[in-house]
Short mmCIF file of C-alpha atoms in Angstrom, two decimals:
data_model
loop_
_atom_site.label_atom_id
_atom_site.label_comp_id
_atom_site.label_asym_id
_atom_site.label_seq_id
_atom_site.Cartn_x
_atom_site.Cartn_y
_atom_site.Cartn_z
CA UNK L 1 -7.04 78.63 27.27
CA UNK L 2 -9.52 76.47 25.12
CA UNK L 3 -10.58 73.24 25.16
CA UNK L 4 -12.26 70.45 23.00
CA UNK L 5 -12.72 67.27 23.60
CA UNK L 6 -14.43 64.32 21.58
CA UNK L 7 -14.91 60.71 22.09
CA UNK L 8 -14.88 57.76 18.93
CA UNK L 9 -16.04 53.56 19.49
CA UNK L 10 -14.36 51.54 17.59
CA UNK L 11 -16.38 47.63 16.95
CA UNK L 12 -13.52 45.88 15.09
CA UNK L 13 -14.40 42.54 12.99
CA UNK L 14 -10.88 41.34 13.78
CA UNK L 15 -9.50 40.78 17.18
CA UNK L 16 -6.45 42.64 16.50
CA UNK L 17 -6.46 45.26 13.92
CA UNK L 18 -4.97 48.58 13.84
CA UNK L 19 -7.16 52.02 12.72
CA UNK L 20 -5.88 54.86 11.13
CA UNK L 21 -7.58 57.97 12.99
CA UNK L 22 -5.21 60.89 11.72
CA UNK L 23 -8.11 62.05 9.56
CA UNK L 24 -10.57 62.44 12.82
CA UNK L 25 -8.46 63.94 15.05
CA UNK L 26 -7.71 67.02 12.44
CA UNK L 27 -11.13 67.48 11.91
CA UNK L 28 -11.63 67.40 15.74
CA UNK L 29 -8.47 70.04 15.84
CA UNK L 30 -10.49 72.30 13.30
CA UNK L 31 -13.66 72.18 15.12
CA UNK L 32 -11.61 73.23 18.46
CA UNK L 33 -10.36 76.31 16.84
CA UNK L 34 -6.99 75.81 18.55
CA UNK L 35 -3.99 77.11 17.12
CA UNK L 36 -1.39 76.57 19.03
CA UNK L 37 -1.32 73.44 21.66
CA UNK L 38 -1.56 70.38 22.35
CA UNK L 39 -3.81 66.88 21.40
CA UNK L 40 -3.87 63.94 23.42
CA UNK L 41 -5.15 60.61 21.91
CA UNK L 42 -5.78 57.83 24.80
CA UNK L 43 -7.21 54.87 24.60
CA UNK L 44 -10.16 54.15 27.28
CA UNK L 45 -10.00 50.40 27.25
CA UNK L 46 -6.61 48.71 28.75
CA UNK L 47 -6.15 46.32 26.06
CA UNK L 48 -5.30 48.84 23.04
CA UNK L 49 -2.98 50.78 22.63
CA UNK L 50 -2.26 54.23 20.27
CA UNK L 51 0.84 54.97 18.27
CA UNK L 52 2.09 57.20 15.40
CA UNK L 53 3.71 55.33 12.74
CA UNK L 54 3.74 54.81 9.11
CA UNK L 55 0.68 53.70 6.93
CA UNK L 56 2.09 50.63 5.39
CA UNK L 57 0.46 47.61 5.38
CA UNK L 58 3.65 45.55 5.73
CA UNK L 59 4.56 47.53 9.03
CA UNK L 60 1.55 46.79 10.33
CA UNK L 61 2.24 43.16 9.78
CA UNK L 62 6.27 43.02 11.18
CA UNK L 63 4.37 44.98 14.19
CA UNK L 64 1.89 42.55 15.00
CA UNK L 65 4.41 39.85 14.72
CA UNK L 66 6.58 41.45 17.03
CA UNK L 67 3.97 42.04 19.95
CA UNK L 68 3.19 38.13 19.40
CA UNK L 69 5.67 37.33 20.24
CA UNK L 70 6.28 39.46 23.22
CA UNK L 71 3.14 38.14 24.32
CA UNK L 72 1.19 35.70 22.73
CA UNK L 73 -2.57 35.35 22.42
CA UNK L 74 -3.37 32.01 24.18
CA UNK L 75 -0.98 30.99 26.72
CA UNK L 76 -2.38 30.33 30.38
CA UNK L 77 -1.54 33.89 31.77
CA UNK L 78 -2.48 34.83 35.64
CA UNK L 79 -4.95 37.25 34.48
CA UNK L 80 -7.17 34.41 33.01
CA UNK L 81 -7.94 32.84 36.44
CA UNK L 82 -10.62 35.74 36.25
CA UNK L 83 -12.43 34.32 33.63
CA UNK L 84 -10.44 36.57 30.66
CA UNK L 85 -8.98 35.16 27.77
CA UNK L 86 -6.84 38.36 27.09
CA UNK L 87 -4.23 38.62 28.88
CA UNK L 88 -2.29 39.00 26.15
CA UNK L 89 -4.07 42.25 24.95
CA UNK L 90 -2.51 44.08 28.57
CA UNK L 91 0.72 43.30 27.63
CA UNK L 92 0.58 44.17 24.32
CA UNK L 93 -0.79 48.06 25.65
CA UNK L 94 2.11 48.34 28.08
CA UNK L 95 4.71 47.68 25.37
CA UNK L 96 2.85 50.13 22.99
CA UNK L 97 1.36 52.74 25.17
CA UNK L 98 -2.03 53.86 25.16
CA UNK L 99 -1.80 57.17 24.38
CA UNK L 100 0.16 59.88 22.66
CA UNK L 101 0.50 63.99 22.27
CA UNK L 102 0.88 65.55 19.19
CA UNK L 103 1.72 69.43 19.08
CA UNK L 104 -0.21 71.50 16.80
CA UNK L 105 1.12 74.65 15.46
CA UNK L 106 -1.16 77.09 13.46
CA UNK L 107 -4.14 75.84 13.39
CA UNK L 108 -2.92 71.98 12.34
CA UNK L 109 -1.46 68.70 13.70
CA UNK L 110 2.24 69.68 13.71
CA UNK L 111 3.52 65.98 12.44
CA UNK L 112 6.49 64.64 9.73
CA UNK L 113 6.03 64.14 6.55
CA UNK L 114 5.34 60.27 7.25
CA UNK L 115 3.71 60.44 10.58
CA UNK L 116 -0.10 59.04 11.25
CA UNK L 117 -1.74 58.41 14.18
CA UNK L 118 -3.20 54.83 15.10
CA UNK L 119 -5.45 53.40 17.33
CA UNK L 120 -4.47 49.68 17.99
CA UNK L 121 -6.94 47.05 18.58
CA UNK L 122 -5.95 43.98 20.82
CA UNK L 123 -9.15 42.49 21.89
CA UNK L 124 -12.14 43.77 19.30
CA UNK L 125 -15.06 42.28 18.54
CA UNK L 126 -16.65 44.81 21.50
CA UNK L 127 -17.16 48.36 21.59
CA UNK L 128 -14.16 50.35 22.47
CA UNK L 129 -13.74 54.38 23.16
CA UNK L 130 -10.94 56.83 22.65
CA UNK L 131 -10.60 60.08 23.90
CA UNK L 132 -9.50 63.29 22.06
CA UNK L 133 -8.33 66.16 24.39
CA UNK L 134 -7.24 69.33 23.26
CA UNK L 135 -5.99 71.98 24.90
CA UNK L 136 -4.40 75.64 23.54
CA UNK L 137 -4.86 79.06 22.47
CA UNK P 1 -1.63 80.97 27.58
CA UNK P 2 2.04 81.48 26.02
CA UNK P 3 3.24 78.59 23.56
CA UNK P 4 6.56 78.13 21.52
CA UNK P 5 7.76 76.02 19.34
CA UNK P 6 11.13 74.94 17.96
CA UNK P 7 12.51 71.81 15.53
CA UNK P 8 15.80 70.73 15.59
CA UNK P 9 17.71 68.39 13.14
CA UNK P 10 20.19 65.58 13.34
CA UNK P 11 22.28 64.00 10.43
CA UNK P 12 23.92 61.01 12.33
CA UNK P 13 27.04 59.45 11.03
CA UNK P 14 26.35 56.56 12.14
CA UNK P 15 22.94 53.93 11.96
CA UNK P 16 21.83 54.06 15.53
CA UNK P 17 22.63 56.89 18.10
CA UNK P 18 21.53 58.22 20.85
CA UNK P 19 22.23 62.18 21.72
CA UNK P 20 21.47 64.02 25.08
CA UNK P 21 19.07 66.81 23.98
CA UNK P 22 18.30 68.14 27.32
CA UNK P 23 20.22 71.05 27.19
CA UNK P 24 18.73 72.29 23.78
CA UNK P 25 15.16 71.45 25.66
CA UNK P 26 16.48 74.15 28.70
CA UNK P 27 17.56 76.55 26.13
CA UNK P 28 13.82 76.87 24.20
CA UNK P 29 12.48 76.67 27.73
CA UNK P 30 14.40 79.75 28.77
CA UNK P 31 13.42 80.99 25.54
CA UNK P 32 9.47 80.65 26.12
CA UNK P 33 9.68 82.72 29.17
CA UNK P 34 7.20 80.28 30.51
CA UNK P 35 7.17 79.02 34.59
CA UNK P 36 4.62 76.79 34.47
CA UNK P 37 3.40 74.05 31.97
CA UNK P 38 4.30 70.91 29.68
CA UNK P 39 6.90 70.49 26.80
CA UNK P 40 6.83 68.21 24.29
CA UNK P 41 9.29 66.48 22.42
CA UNK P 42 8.58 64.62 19.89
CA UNK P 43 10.55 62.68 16.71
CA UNK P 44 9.27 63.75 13.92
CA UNK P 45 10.01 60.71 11.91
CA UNK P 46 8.80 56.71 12.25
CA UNK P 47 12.59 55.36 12.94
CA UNK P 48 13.06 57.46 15.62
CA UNK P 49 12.13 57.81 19.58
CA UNK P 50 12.34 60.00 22.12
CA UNK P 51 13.10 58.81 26.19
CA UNK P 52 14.36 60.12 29.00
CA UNK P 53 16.84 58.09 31.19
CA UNK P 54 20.54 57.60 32.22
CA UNK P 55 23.20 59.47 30.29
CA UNK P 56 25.73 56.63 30.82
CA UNK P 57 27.25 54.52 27.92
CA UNK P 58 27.00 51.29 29.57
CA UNK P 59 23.24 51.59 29.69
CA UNK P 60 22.90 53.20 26.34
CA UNK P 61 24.90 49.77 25.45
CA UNK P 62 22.53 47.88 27.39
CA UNK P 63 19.71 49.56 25.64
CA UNK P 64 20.98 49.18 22.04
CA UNK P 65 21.16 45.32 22.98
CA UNK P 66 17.45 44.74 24.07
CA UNK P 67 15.96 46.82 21.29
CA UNK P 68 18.46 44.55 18.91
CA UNK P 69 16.85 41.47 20.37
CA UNK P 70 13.35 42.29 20.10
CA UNK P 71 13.50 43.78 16.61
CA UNK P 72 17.32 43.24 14.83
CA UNK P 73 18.28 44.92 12.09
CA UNK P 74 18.46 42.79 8.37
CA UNK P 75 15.66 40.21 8.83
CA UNK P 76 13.46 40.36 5.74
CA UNK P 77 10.47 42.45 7.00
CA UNK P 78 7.20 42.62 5.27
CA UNK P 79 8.27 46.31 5.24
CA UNK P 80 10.96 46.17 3.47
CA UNK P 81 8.54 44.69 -0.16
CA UNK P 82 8.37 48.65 -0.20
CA UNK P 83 12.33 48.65 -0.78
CA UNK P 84 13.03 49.74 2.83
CA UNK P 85 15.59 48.03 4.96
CA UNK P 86 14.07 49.60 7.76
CA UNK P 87 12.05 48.08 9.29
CA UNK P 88 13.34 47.11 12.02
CA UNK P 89 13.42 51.10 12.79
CA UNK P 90 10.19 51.35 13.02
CA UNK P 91 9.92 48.42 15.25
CA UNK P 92 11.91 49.58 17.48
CA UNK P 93 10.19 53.42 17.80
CA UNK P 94 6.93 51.15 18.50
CA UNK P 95 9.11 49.80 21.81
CA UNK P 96 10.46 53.08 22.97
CA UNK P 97 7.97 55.71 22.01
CA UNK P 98 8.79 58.33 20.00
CA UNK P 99 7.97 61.48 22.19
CA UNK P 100 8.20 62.38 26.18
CA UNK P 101 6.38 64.83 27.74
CA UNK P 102 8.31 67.11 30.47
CA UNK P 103 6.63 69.26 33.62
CA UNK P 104 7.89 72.71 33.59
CA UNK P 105 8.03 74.44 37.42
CA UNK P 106 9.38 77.73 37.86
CA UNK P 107 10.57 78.12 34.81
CA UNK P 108 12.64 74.88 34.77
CA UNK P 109 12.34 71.41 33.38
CA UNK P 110 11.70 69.52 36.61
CA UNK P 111 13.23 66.37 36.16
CA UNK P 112 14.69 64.27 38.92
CA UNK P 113 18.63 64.18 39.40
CA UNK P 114 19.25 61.90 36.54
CA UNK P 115 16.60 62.34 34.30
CA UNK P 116 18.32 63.54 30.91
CA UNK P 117 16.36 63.52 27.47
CA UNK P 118 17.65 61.40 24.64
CA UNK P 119 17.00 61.70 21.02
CA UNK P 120 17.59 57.70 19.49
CA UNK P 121 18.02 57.20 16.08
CA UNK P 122 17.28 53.96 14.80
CA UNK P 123 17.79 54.75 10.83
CA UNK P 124 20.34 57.80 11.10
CA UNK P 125 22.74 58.86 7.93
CA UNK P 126 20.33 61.69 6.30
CA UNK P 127 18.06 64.58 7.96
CA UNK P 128 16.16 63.93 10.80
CA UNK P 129 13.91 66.21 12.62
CA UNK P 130 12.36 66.37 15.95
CA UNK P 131 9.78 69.34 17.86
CA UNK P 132 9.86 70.82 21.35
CA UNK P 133 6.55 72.27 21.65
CA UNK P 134 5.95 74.09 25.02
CA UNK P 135 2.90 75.90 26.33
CA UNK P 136 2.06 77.37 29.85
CA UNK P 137 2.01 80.42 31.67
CA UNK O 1 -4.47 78.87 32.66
CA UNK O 2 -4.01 77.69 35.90
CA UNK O 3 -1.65 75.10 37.03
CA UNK O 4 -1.03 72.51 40.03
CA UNK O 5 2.21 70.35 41.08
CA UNK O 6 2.60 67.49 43.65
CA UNK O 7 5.37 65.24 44.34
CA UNK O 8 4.54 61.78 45.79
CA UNK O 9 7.36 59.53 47.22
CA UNK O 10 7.88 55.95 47.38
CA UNK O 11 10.00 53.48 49.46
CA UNK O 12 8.81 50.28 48.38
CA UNK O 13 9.83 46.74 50.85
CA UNK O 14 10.48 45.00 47.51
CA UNK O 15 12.59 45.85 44.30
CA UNK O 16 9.77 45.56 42.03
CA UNK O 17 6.44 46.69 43.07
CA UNK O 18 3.03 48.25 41.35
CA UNK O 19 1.47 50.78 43.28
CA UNK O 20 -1.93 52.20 41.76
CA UNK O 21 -2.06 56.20 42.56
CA UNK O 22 -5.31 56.83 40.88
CA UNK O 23 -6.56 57.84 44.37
CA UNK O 24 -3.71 60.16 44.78
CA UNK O 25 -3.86 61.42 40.91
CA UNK O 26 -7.62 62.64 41.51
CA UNK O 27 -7.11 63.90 44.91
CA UNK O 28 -4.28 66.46 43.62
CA UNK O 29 -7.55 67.14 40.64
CA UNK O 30 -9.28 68.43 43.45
CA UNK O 31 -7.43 70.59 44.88
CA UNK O 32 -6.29 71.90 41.73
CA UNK O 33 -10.01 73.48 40.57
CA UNK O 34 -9.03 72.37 37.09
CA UNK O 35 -12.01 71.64 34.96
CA UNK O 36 -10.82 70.93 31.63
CA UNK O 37 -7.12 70.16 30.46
CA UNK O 38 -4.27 67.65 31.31
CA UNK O 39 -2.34 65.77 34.12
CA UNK O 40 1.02 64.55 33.50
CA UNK O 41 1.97 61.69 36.05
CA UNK O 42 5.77 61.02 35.53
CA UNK O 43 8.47 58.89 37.53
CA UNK O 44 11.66 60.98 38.18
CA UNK O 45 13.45 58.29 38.54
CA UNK O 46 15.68 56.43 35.63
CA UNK O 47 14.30 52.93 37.33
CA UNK O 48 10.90 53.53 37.47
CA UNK O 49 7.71 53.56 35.06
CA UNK O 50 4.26 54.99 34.96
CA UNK O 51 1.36 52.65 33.41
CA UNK O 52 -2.20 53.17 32.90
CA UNK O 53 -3.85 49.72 32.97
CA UNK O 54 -6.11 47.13 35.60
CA UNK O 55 -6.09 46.89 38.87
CA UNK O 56 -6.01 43.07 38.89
CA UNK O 57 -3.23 40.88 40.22
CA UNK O 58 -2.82 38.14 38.10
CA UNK O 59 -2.05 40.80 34.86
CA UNK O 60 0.47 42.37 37.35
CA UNK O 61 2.34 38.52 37.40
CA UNK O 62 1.69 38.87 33.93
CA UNK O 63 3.44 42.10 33.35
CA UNK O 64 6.49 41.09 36.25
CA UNK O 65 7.05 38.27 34.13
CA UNK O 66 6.94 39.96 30.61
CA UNK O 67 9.56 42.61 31.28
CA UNK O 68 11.71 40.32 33.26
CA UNK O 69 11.52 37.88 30.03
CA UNK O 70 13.01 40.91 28.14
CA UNK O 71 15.46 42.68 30.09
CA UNK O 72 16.14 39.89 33.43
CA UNK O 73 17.51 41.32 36.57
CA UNK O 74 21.22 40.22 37.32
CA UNK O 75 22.83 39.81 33.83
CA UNK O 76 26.31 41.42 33.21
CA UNK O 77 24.12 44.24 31.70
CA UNK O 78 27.43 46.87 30.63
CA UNK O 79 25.51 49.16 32.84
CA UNK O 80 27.10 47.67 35.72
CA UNK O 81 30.95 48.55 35.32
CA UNK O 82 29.78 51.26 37.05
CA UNK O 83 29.34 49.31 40.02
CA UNK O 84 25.12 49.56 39.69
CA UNK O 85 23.51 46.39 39.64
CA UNK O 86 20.38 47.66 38.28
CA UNK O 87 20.43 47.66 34.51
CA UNK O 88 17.22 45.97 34.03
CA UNK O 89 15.10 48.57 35.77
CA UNK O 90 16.53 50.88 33.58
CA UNK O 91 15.72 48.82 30.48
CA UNK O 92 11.84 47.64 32.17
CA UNK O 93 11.42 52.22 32.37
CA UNK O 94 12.26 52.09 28.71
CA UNK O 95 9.79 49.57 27.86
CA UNK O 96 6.90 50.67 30.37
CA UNK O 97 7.92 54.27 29.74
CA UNK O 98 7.90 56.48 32.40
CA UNK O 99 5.19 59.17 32.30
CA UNK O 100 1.46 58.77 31.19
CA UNK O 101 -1.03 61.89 30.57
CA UNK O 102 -4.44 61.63 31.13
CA UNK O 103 -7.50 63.70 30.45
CA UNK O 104 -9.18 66.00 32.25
CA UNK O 105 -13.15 67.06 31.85
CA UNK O 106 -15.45 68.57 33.82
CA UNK O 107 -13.17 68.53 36.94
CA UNK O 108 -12.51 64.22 36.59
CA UNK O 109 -9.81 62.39 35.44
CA UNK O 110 -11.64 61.20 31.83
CA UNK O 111 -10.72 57.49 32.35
CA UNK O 112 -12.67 54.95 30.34
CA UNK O 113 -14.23 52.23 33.45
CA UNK O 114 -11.26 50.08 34.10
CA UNK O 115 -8.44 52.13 33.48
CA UNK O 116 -6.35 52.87 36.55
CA UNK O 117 -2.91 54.83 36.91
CA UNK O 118 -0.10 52.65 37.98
CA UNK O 119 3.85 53.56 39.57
CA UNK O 120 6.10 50.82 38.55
CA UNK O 121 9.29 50.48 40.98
CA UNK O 122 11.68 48.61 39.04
CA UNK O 123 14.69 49.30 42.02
CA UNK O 124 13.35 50.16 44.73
CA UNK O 125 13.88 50.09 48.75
CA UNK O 126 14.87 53.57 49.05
CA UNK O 127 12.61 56.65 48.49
CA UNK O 128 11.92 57.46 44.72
CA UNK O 129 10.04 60.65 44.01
CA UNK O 130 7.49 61.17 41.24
CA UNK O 131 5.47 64.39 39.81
CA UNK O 132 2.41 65.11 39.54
CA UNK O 133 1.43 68.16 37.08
CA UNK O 134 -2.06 69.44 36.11
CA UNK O 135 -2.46 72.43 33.94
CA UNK O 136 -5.80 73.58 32.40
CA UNK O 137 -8.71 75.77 33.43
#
């Protein structure tokens, strides 16, 4: 079995904004020289998230209104009696999920036609990591 | 390290369904000839999920209801300036998840008693794909 | 490619309740001699989740209060003709999901500094049963 694993920071301008990081995780897949297993993409930080979704700009917008208003930036949540102001950026990862596998089948991410993979930014502004695991044959 | 890999498709007749897949999962399982390791199932599509959970109609109901609430169907998306009506599809994939990953011991999928895998399909009516993707030993 | 399973069970005093395994999820690392590859933590139960997120109280409320905003316990969920009264823990597992998988390098869990693995009981007081699985090398 081989391995490969990689790490990116992301410094977002925006608070929220949402990264598409298909492009570096296939060029991690061709350094690992793995053709036929699996790559997980996990967020480090607990207030992002990762999904795989279209590349639409409108999406992107009907998505971030929908987490809003799951949870809202702003209201007096429990977790700011520590001092945070971002309590709303831990919901926001449990709804999404930090993290997903993708298969890869000869030699490449094995996705649809439509699929790219995000990372989703809930409290920027800050350096954030992701991890890129891949494991196979 | 053994891997296989298999795709199935589903052309529902109606908008939304949701169809027990974990028998098809057993069968490429068996097919492997793998006892120990991790399959993958994943939609291959953005209006689509994958989850494991109850195979009972009242909580498929129940489920169909929430998803309904937090992202209905018809409301005019930013999406849908691309022509889609869709978009509450994708919404909803961004709730469920759109893959699962199972643990394979022995050579079985080792779920708990009423752990079944679902396929949902949030934007049904035309070809639909989804991968199982297994590797172990 | 070697591979490691554990089962951990849990027979909470209260119906919901977050119990952070990290401790337990690194311990099973151990014993495993894995150095590089994947664990899959995943409930095996249909009213349960698996969340990686902060060990911090006041986001737990946070969280409690979230899902029970979008799927409450005791509603005439349909779910419940079958004489179950849970159909919100089912509907909190589809939210949460109910698996994470986390990275593994150089014989550690690859967790960024706050990240922490969480069980969610959504129904609890009575044993539930969850799986650990580690494959790698």
């Amino acid at each position: 079995m081989k391995s490969h694993t990689a790490y990116m920071t992301f410094n977002t301008s925006k608070r929220r904004e949402y990264i598409n990081i298909t492009q570096n995780v296939s060029e991690e897949l061709q350094k690992s020289n793995i053709n036929e297993g699996m790559a997980l993409v996990s967020a480090m930080h607990i207030t992002a998230g990762v999904y795989v979704n279209d590349a639409e700009s409108g999406f992107q917008e009907d998505m971030d209104n929908m987490l809003e208003e799951i949870a809202p930036f702003g209201p007096n949540y429990s977790h700011h009696r520590t001092g945070e102001d971002n309590g709303d950026a831990h919901l926001k990862s449990i709804v999404m999920g930090n993290q997903v596998v993708l298969p890869i089948t000869a030699g490449k991410l094995d996705l649809g036609p439509w699929q790219q993979i995000y990372y989703a930014e809930f409290d920027g502004r800050r350096p954030k990591r992701l991890i890129i695991k891949i494991i196979g044959d």
